[in-house]
Amino acid sequence: MNWLIVSPIILPLILACIMLILWRHPVWQRWIALAGMIALVGCGAGLFGVVYSNGVQSEQLAGYGAPYGITFVADLFSSIMVLASAILGTAVTVYSMTNIENRRESFGYYPLLHLLLLGVCGAFLTGDVFNLFVFFEIMLMASFVLLTLGGERGQMEGAIKYVTLNLISSAIFLAAVGILYGMTGTLNMADLSIQIAWLAENRPEELPLLTILAMMFLIAFGVKAAMFPLFFWLPASYHTPPPAVSAIFAALLTKVGVYSMARFFTLIFTHDIGSTHLIILVLAGFGMICGVLGAAAQNEFRRILAFHSVSQIGYMLMGIGLMVMLAHRDDEVAHHAVQMALAGTIIFVVHHLFVKPNLFLISGVVERIGGTGELKKLGGFYKSEPLLAIMFLISALSLAGIPPLSGFWAKFILVLAGLQLEQYFIVFIALLTGLLTLYSMVKIWAAAFWSDAPEESPVHNAAHMAHARHGLRRMIYPIAVIAVIIVLFGVFAGPIFDVAMEAAAQMLDPAAYLDAVRFEEFSPTLGRGEEVDS
Amino acid sequence: MSSLILRTAIRYLFPIIVLFSIFLLLRGHDEPGGGFIGGLLGATAFALFAIGYSVETSRRMLRFELHQLMGVGLLMATLSGVVGLILGEPFLSSAWIEIPIPGRPEPFKLATYLFFDIGVYLVVLSITLMIVYALAEE
Amino acid sequence: MEIILAIVIGALYAAGLYLMMRRNLVKLIIGLVLLSQAANLLIFTAAGLRSRNAPLIPEGETYPVSDFADPLPQALILTAIVIGFGVIAFTLVLFHRAYQSTGTDDLDQMKATDT
């Protein structure tokens, strides 16, 4: 049973190795990569099923008990994230078969894709802070290479900013890990939760340092998540690689940052909710406004999408930030509303994990046919590609939050939670941002799909069109599948909300998480002592 | 760099360095040493050829392609962890079989950690050489 | 001892951040190296600096000698150094390629992808 927890890590690793051995055969790599992604979906679904029916699961690597060994924990949130990442990975793999040129394929695109998934799934499942750092680095290394694969000038310039800021964030993360270890003597997340609660109760003089530490982690994760003042690497780099890479980055990299933040600020740093979570809430509000205004000023398909990510991250953080109200109110209504806010974050993360990449994938098709991403030089796609236009509409309206699509429910739940907690200002910002998002999406729609193709556009060139349409089906099918998922997400919003509420309940009350981790007495001779319940 | 002294020295140093790196690898099972340090040392042997002769000579000496070597090493290390899973233990648990050696009272224990270490050795060797070659070929 | 190391760490951070704020690519990468070394040293110091027994179990015993040193920080630092080594090697190659394709090592000239 417990092999399921480590399977999302082992499977991509083994497949990446096999693809490395088959370095000279990129075509074989394609199909191995696709088979691996489908198997990963199976593992994710199995893990989700087990966690949903049996509660939080954990595994100690090599049998060394917590807090000494490395812990892997799967709760509802993490298993949902693994499943969603695997589904998206499958779609992007199919899309890549046409979108990624042969020269990029032969430099190990598919093994890198699997290594990226390995890092992402590992970060979702690990229960150890240092291990989280390691998985972050695996994910970053894979993303560095994916970003620069091909070596065009724009890619290099974008990569310098991306690499530098992420390395700074890693250095801050590492320093924070060191101080955390010095203060508590443990790096196991479950143990940290207990130790920090103990410190907060018995050593009030340590609290300021703990809050500083929480802020260091906030900055480290904030850079990865493209949180408000730390997001500049994202719009500078996301539009430079091929659209398939942009899509997988937009889907997974920032989500890992948000996931880690959600994990740390519900499980570990709950000693001073009044100040730490207030900062998150304020930054979330700024992020929403800044991202959407930045996008409004852009005139290129993928740059608009990249800037929008910043505002969408703001929504995700809003759900975490709303926990601040627990410091001021302790009644039943507040608890329920905070649980709903966290559920809103979870739903928003999953919704964004499908919608944003789908828009990037559509931008890839548009760029392939239209020859450019500049909105001014595009047009006529509604006439020539009606199906693509409909799929764009579904994704774009979902991003803007039009009912009954997935984005509407995600925003609706967050706004409802905000209203119940009487945080009217942030609710106002959230609604305003939704409106401005619609503006940007309409801008793309009007320029690329609705208007006529300009004279100089390559769509009038028959030879270009024949080349562009070759293998286009493999780009369209994944987009269609994700569009269907987005619609279904909206239709089955009720059951999804119930699952998200349960996941949020697990996060707000760490008892289930702590129970699942098997602590052990110190027994240095064997390394495996008597297992005792915490 | 075409220094006669370096070229002549490498010919004698090469087998010694490789042998010592394998010694470090095997010694790492119970004592200081191990796959990482052994792999680094092994890489220096090939890096010397890249410096003294050329990257091409060094590649020819290695015989295997670096990506494949890395894949094999990583696969070996991962699969040595999967053995534990197959036996019903957690991932990365050690498992071993005892092989009696005639003339010695203690049997030889062949453990999965040995394959993990060999895997690490190959990965470190190939990655280090990849970096060296990439920088040397500029 | 802690005080000396704290000053060293502070100096490393200051030097690293100062170098990163220059416009030169080479200074940027040296700054990154200094920053990651400072973080390693910080782990080393934060975990406690005291002279203690080695965390080894003597032959025939079941527990290590009392008051033994904590081996974990060194394992963490070792891992961090290895990761840092790989990342810096990659960054070095990346910056070199970037220098070749843009023809400049001045960060202010690399604004094509900015918005």
mmCIF file of N, CA, C and O in Angstrom, chain A residues 223-295:
data_model
loop_
_atom_site.group_PDB
_atom_site.id
_atom_site.type_symbol
_atom_site.label_atom_id
_atom_site.label_comp_id
_atom_site.label_asym_id
_atom_site.label_seq_id
_atom_site.Cartn_x
_atom_site.Cartn_y
_atom_site.Cartn_z
ATOM 1 N N VAL A 223 9.296 34.027 -3.783
ATOM 2 C CA VAL A 223 9.997 34.159 -5.062
ATOM 3 C C VAL A 223 9.553 33.042 -5.998
ATOM 4 O O VAL A 223 9.242 33.270 -7.163
ATOM 5 N N LYS A 224 9.480 31.807 -5.473
ATOM 6 C CA LYS A 224 9.099 30.681 -6.335
ATOM 7 C C LYS A 224 7.649 30.819 -6.775
ATOM 8 O O LYS A 224 7.285 30.376 -7.858
ATOM 9 N N ALA A 225 6.798 31.360 -5.915
ATOM 10 C CA ALA A 225 5.379 31.455 -6.249
ATOM 11 C C ALA A 225 5.066 32.732 -7.025
ATOM 12 O O ALA A 225 3.923 32.930 -7.407
ATOM 13 N N ALA A 226 6.053 33.599 -7.245
ATOM 14 C CA ALA A 226 5.809 34.890 -7.904
ATOM 15 C C ALA A 226 4.807 35.724 -7.116
ATOM 16 O O ALA A 226 3.860 36.269 -7.657
ATOM 17 N N MET A 227 5.058 35.823 -5.813
ATOM 18 C CA MET A 227 4.225 36.643 -4.939
ATOM 19 C C MET A 227 4.507 38.120 -5.224
ATOM 20 O O MET A 227 5.522 38.439 -5.831
ATOM 21 N N PHE A 228 3.670 39.029 -4.750
ATOM 22 C CA PHE A 228 3.662 40.397 -5.234
ATOM 23 C C PHE A 228 5.016 41.097 -5.406
ATOM 24 O O PHE A 228 5.397 41.348 -6.543
ATOM 25 N N PRO A 229 5.799 41.391 -4.366
ATOM 26 C CA PRO A 229 6.963 42.214 -4.769
ATOM 27 C C PRO A 229 8.091 41.393 -5.375
ATOM 28 O O PRO A 229 9.125 41.946 -5.707
ATOM 29 N N LEU A 230 7.933 40.109 -5.490
ATOM 30 C CA LEU A 230 9.050 39.248 -5.895
ATOM 31 C C LEU A 230 8.783 38.528 -7.214
ATOM 32 O O LEU A 230 9.358 37.496 -7.490
ATOM 33 N N PHE A 231 7.911 39.088 -8.043
ATOM 34 C CA PHE A 231 7.444 38.325 -9.199
ATOM 35 C C PHE A 231 8.165 38.677 -10.494
ATOM 36 O O PHE A 231 7.864 38.116 -11.531
ATOM 37 N N PHE A 232 9.173 39.582 -10.462
ATOM 38 C CA PHE A 232 9.653 40.153 -11.718
ATOM 39 C C PHE A 232 10.287 39.157 -12.670
ATOM 40 O O PHE A 232 10.343 39.390 -13.867
ATOM 41 N N TRP A 233 10.765 38.042 -12.124
ATOM 42 C CA TRP A 233 11.366 37.054 -13.011
ATOM 43 C C TRP A 233 10.318 36.413 -13.908
ATOM 44 O O TRP A 233 10.622 35.973 -15.004
ATOM 45 N N LEU A 234 9.065 36.373 -13.457
ATOM 46 C CA LEU A 234 8.061 35.592 -14.188
ATOM 47 C C LEU A 234 7.699 36.230 -15.530
ATOM 48 O O LEU A 234 7.830 35.592 -16.566
ATOM 49 N N PRO A 235 7.270 37.500 -15.547
ATOM 50 C CA PRO A 235 6.951 38.068 -16.863
ATOM 51 C C PRO A 235 8.178 38.228 -17.747
ATOM 52 O O PRO A 235 8.041 38.340 -18.974
ATOM 53 N N ALA A 236 9.383 38.209 -17.159
ATOM 54 C CA ALA A 236 10.586 38.368 -17.982
ATOM 55 C C ALA A 236 10.997 37.064 -18.636
ATOM 56 O O ALA A 236 11.771 37.067 -19.585
ATOM 57 N N SER A 237 10.524 35.923 -18.117
ATOM 58 C CA SER A 237 11.045 34.659 -18.643
ATOM 59 C C SER A 237 9.981 33.747 -19.230
ATOM 60 O O SER A 237 10.292 32.958 -20.119
ATOM 61 N N TYR A 238 8.734 33.822 -18.793
ATOM 62 C CA TYR A 238 7.778 32.787 -19.177
ATOM 63 C C TYR A 238 7.433 32.798 -20.656
ATOM 64 O O TYR A 238 6.993 31.790 -21.184
ATOM 65 N N HIS A 239 7.589 33.915 -21.333
ATOM 66 C CA HIS A 239 7.180 33.939 -22.726
ATOM 67 C C HIS A 239 8.323 33.590 -23.667
ATOM 68 O O HIS A 239 8.144 33.595 -24.878
ATOM 69 N N THR A 240 9.521 33.270 -23.118
ATOM 70 C CA THR A 240 10.661 33.025 -24.001
ATOM 71 C C THR A 240 10.774 31.590 -24.504
ATOM 72 O O THR A 240 11.141 31.398 -25.653
ATOM 73 N N PRO A 241 10.499 30.542 -23.693
ATOM 74 C CA PRO A 241 10.678 29.186 -24.221
ATOM 75 C C PRO A 241 9.515 28.788 -25.125
ATOM 76 O O PRO A 241 8.576 29.560 -25.280
ATOM 77 N N PRO A 242 9.554 27.578 -25.723
ATOM 78 C CA PRO A 242 8.414 27.122 -26.527
ATOM 79 C C PRO A 242 7.145 27.075 -25.669
ATOM 80 O O PRO A 242 7.229 26.875 -24.450
ATOM 81 N N PRO A 243 5.979 27.238 -26.283
ATOM 82 C CA PRO A 243 4.738 27.300 -25.514
ATOM 83 C C PRO A 243 4.501 26.093 -24.614
ATOM 84 O O PRO A 243 3.933 26.249 -23.524
ATOM 85 N N ALA A 244 4.928 24.907 -25.041
ATOM 86 C CA ALA A 244 4.714 23.734 -24.186
ATOM 87 C C ALA A 244 5.439 23.911 -22.859
ATOM 88 O O ALA A 244 4.920 23.561 -21.790
ATOM 89 N N VAL A 245 6.666 24.471 -22.909
ATOM 90 C CA VAL A 245 7.437 24.678 -21.678
ATOM 91 C C VAL A 245 6.776 25.778 -20.845
ATOM 92 O O VAL A 245 6.629 25.644 -19.621
ATOM 93 N N SER A 246 6.349 26.859 -21.504
ATOM 94 C CA SER A 246 5.628 27.911 -20.774
ATOM 95 C C SER A 246 4.445 27.318 -20.039
ATOM 96 O O SER A 246 4.172 27.664 -18.882
ATOM 97 N N ALA A 247 3.733 26.419 -20.717
ATOM 98 C CA ALA A 247 2.511 25.857 -20.138
ATOM 99 C C ALA A 247 2.838 25.052 -18.894
ATOM 100 O O ALA A 247 2.199 25.226 -17.855
ATOM 101 N N ILE A 248 3.862 24.192 -18.987
ATOM 102 C CA ILE A 248 4.140 23.340 -17.826
ATOM 103 C C ILE A 248 4.711 24.178 -16.682
ATOM 104 O O ILE A 248 4.451 23.909 -15.512
ATOM 105 N N PHE A 249 5.457 25.231 -17.015
ATOM 106 C CA PHE A 249 5.959 26.122 -15.958
ATOM 107 C C PHE A 249 4.801 26.819 -15.263
ATOM 108 O O PHE A 249 4.720 26.858 -14.037
ATOM 109 N N ALA A 250 3.897 27.406 -16.092
ATOM 110 C CA ALA A 250 2.789 28.156 -15.511
ATOM 111 C C ALA A 250 1.932 27.243 -14.658
ATOM 112 O O ALA A 250 1.342 27.675 -13.666
ATOM 113 N N ALA A 251 1.857 25.956 -15.055
ATOM 114 C CA ALA A 251 1.013 25.050 -14.296
ATOM 115 C C ALA A 251 1.653 24.672 -12.976
ATOM 116 O O ALA A 251 0.985 24.649 -11.946
ATOM 117 N N LEU A 252 2.952 24.351 -12.988
ATOM 118 C CA LEU A 252 3.509 23.642 -11.843
ATOM 119 C C LEU A 252 4.427 24.478 -10.956
ATOM 120 O O LEU A 252 4.341 24.407 -9.742
ATOM 121 N N LEU A 253 5.310 25.299 -11.549
ATOM 122 C CA LEU A 253 6.374 25.888 -10.727
ATOM 123 C C LEU A 253 5.811 26.810 -9.648
ATOM 124 O O LEU A 253 6.139 26.689 -8.471
ATOM 125 N N THR A 254 4.961 27.734 -10.046
ATOM 126 C CA THR A 254 4.432 28.657 -9.043
ATOM 127 C C THR A 254 3.552 27.923 -8.049
ATOM 128 O O THR A 254 3.502 28.293 -6.878
ATOM 129 N N LYS A 255 2.871 26.855 -8.514
ATOM 130 C CA LYS A 255 1.977 26.123 -7.610
ATOM 131 C C LYS A 255 2.756 25.474 -6.479
ATOM 132 O O LYS A 255 2.259 25.354 -5.358
ATOM 133 N N VAL A 256 3.976 25.020 -6.791
ATOM 134 C CA VAL A 256 4.767 24.393 -5.736
ATOM 135 C C VAL A 256 5.076 25.421 -4.647
ATOM 136 O O VAL A 256 5.020 25.115 -3.453
ATOM 137 N N GLY A 257 5.371 26.662 -5.078
ATOM 138 C CA GLY A 257 5.592 27.718 -4.090
ATOM 139 C C GLY A 257 4.351 27.969 -3.248
ATOM 140 O O GLY A 257 4.426 28.064 -2.018
ATOM 141 N N VAL A 258 3.199 28.052 -3.916
ATOM 142 C CA VAL A 258 1.957 28.297 -3.181
ATOM 143 C C VAL A 258 1.650 27.130 -2.253
ATOM 144 O O VAL A 258 1.255 27.322 -1.095
ATOM 145 N N TYR A 259 1.867 25.909 -2.774
ATOM 146 C CA TYR A 259 1.603 24.729 -1.950
ATOM 147 C C TYR A 259 2.470 24.763 -0.687
ATOM 148 O O TYR A 259 1.976 24.558 0.421
ATOM 149 N N SER A 260 3.772 25.049 -0.861
ATOM 150 C CA SER A 260 4.667 25.049 0.303
ATOM 151 C C SER A 260 4.242 26.116 1.293
ATOM 152 O O SER A 260 4.300 25.909 2.507
ATOM 153 N N MET A 261 3.830 27.265 0.747
ATOM 154 C CA MET A 261 3.400 28.343 1.640
ATOM 155 C C MET A 261 2.167 27.906 2.423
ATOM 156 O O MET A 261 2.083 28.098 3.637
ATOM 157 N N ALA A 262 1.214 27.291 1.711
ATOM 158 C CA ALA A 262 0.000 26.839 2.380
ATOM 159 C C ALA A 262 0.351 25.814 3.456
ATOM 160 O O ALA A 262 -0.185 25.843 4.560
ATOM 161 N N ARG A 263 1.284 24.921 3.133
ATOM 162 C CA ARG A 263 1.664 23.888 4.093
ATOM 163 C C ARG A 263 2.333 24.507 5.320
ATOM 164 O O ARG A 263 1.984 24.210 6.461
ATOM 165 N N PHE A 264 3.302 25.396 5.080
ATOM 166 C CA PHE A 264 4.055 25.969 6.199
ATOM 167 C C PHE A 264 3.182 26.862 7.072
ATOM 168 O O PHE A 264 3.320 26.865 8.289
ATOM 169 N N PHE A 265 2.295 27.627 6.435
ATOM 170 C CA PHE A 265 1.539 28.590 7.233
ATOM 171 C C PHE A 265 0.227 28.010 7.760
ATOM 172 O O PHE A 265 -0.586 28.737 8.310
ATOM 173 N N THR A 266 -0.002 26.697 7.564
ATOM 174 C CA THR A 266 -1.092 26.075 8.301
ATOM 175 C C THR A 266 -0.549 25.073 9.315
ATOM 176 O O THR A 266 -1.098 24.926 10.390
ATOM 177 N N LEU A 267 0.545 24.395 8.941
ATOM 178 C CA LEU A 267 1.042 23.320 9.806
ATOM 179 C C LEU A 267 2.074 23.833 10.806
ATOM 180 O O LEU A 267 2.051 23.460 11.976
ATOM 181 N N ILE A 268 2.980 24.711 10.355
ATOM 182 C CA ILE A 268 4.140 25.037 11.184
ATOM 183 C C ILE A 268 4.033 26.426 11.811
ATOM 184 O O ILE A 268 4.057 26.569 13.033
ATOM 185 N N PHE A 269 3.904 27.449 10.989
ATOM 186 C CA PHE A 269 3.949 28.810 11.532
ATOM 187 C C PHE A 269 2.543 29.312 11.844
ATOM 188 O O PHE A 269 1.986 30.142 11.137
ATOM 189 N N THR A 270 1.958 28.798 12.902
ATOM 190 C CA THR A 270 0.647 29.299 13.307
ATOM 191 C C THR A 270 0.746 29.966 14.677
ATOM 192 O O THR A 270 -0.245 30.133 15.364
ATOM 193 N N HIS A 271 1.969 30.372 15.048
ATOM 194 C CA HIS A 271 2.157 30.925 16.392
ATOM 195 C C HIS A 271 1.695 32.365 16.477
ATOM 196 O O HIS A 271 1.384 32.851 17.534
ATOM 197 N N ASP A 272 1.694 33.081 15.334
ATOM 198 C CA ASP A 272 1.358 34.504 15.367
ATOM 199 C C ASP A 272 0.545 34.843 14.121
ATOM 200 O O ASP A 272 0.967 35.627 13.280
ATOM 201 N N ILE A 273 -0.624 34.213 14.033
ATOM 202 C CA ILE A 273 -1.442 34.360 12.826
ATOM 203 C C ILE A 273 -1.755 35.824 12.551
ATOM 204 O O ILE A 273 -1.771 36.264 11.402
ATOM 205 N N GLY A 274 -1.958 36.577 13.621
ATOM 206 C CA GLY A 274 -2.375 37.972 13.472
ATOM 207 C C GLY A 274 -1.440 38.800 12.613
ATOM 208 O O GLY A 274 -1.883 39.644 11.841
ATOM 209 N N SER A 275 -0.116 38.560 12.715
ATOM 210 C CA SER A 275 0.790 39.385 11.907
ATOM 211 C C SER A 275 1.257 38.679 10.649
ATOM 212 O O SER A 275 1.244 39.266 9.565
ATOM 213 N N THR A 276 1.652 37.390 10.746
ATOM 214 C CA THR A 276 2.200 36.737 9.546
ATOM 215 C C THR A 276 1.152 36.635 8.449
ATOM 216 O O THR A 276 1.433 36.945 7.286
ATOM 217 N N HIS A 277 -0.042 36.208 8.795
ATOM 218 C CA HIS A 277 -1.046 35.994 7.761
ATOM 219 C C HIS A 277 -1.611 37.312 7.243
ATOM 220 O O HIS A 277 -2.078 37.377 6.114
ATOM 221 N N LEU A 278 -1.531 38.354 8.087
ATOM 222 C CA LEU A 278 -1.961 39.666 7.599
ATOM 223 C C LEU A 278 -1.045 40.116 6.460
ATOM 224 O O LEU A 278 -1.505 40.660 5.450
ATOM 225 N N ILE A 279 0.267 39.862 6.643
ATOM 226 C CA ILE A 279 1.213 40.232 5.582
ATOM 227 C C ILE A 279 0.873 39.491 4.295
ATOM 228 O O ILE A 279 0.842 40.077 3.210
ATOM 229 N N ILE A 280 0.565 38.202 4.431
ATOM 230 C CA ILE A 280 0.219 37.424 3.234
ATOM 231 C C ILE A 280 -1.010 38.024 2.567
ATOM 232 O O ILE A 280 -1.066 38.186 1.342
ATOM 233 N N LEU A 281 -2.002 38.406 3.388
ATOM 234 C CA LEU A 281 -3.245 38.925 2.817
ATOM 235 C C LEU A 281 -2.993 40.233 2.073
ATOM 236 O O LEU A 281 -3.503 40.439 0.964
ATOM 237 N N VAL A 282 -2.185 41.109 2.678
ATOM 238 C CA VAL A 282 -1.907 42.406 2.035
ATOM 239 C C VAL A 282 -1.160 42.188 0.720
ATOM 240 O O VAL A 282 -1.505 42.773 -0.318
ATOM 241 N N LEU A 283 -0.138 41.294 0.767
ATOM 242 C CA LEU A 283 0.614 41.028 -0.460
ATOM 243 C C LEU A 283 -0.281 40.402 -1.523
ATOM 244 O O LEU A 283 -0.127 40.679 -2.725
ATOM 245 N N ALA A 284 -1.234 39.567 -1.086
ATOM 246 C CA ALA A 284 -2.157 38.953 -2.040
ATOM 247 C C ALA A 284 -2.950 40.043 -2.762
ATOM 248 O O ALA A 284 -3.094 40.011 -3.988
ATOM 249 N N GLY A 285 -3.444 41.028 -1.992
ATOM 250 C CA GLY A 285 -4.224 42.112 -2.596
ATOM 251 C C GLY A 285 -3.401 42.893 -3.598
ATOM 252 O O GLY A 285 -3.837 43.137 -4.731
ATOM 253 N N PHE A 286 -2.163 43.256 -3.208
ATOM 254 C CA PHE A 286 -1.292 43.993 -4.124
ATOM 255 C C PHE A 286 -1.010 43.174 -5.379
ATOM 256 O O PHE A 286 -0.997 43.708 -6.488
ATOM 257 N N GLY A 287 -0.771 41.869 -5.164
ATOM 258 C CA GLY A 287 -0.451 40.995 -6.296
ATOM 259 C C GLY A 287 -1.577 40.969 -7.313
ATOM 260 O O GLY A 287 -1.343 41.074 -8.518
ATOM 261 N N MET A 288 -2.808 40.829 -6.813
ATOM 262 C CA MET A 288 -3.950 40.769 -7.729
ATOM 263 C C MET A 288 -3.998 42.004 -8.609
ATOM 264 O O MET A 288 -4.123 41.918 -9.837
ATOM 265 N N ILE A 289 -3.908 43.189 -7.977
ATOM 266 C CA ILE A 289 -4.043 44.439 -8.722
ATOM 267 C C ILE A 289 -2.859 44.636 -9.668
ATOM 268 O O ILE A 289 -3.022 44.909 -10.861
ATOM 269 N N CYS A 290 -1.627 44.446 -9.128
ATOM 270 C CA CYS A 290 -0.442 44.694 -9.941
ATOM 271 C C CYS A 290 -0.403 43.782 -11.160
ATOM 272 O O CYS A 290 -0.117 44.233 -12.270
ATOM 273 N N GLY A 291 -0.683 42.490 -10.942
ATOM 274 C CA GLY A 291 -0.603 41.539 -12.047
ATOM 275 C C GLY A 291 -1.570 41.906 -13.149
ATOM 276 O O GLY A 291 -1.217 41.929 -14.329
ATOM 277 N N VAL A 292 -2.787 42.238 -12.758
ATOM 278 C CA VAL A 292 -3.805 42.461 -13.778
ATOM 279 C C VAL A 292 -3.559 43.791 -14.496
ATOM 280 O O VAL A 292 -3.781 43.915 -15.702
ATOM 281 N N LEU A 293 -3.057 44.786 -13.775
ATOM 282 C CA LEU A 293 -2.744 46.055 -14.443
ATOM 283 C C LEU A 293 -1.545 45.892 -15.361
ATOM 284 O O LEU A 293 -1.512 46.446 -16.465
ATOM 285 N N GLY A 294 -0.546 45.117 -14.898
ATOM 286 C CA GLY A 294 0.612 44.856 -15.750
ATOM 287 C C GLY A 294 0.191 44.175 -17.035
ATOM 288 O O GLY A 294 0.676 44.496 -18.128
ATOM 289 N N ALA A 295 -0.752 43.221 -16.916
ATOM 290 C CA ALA A 295 -1.207 42.499 -18.104
ATOM 291 C C ALA A 295 -1.944 43.434 -19.048
ATOM 292 O O ALA A 295 -1.830 43.305 -20.270
#
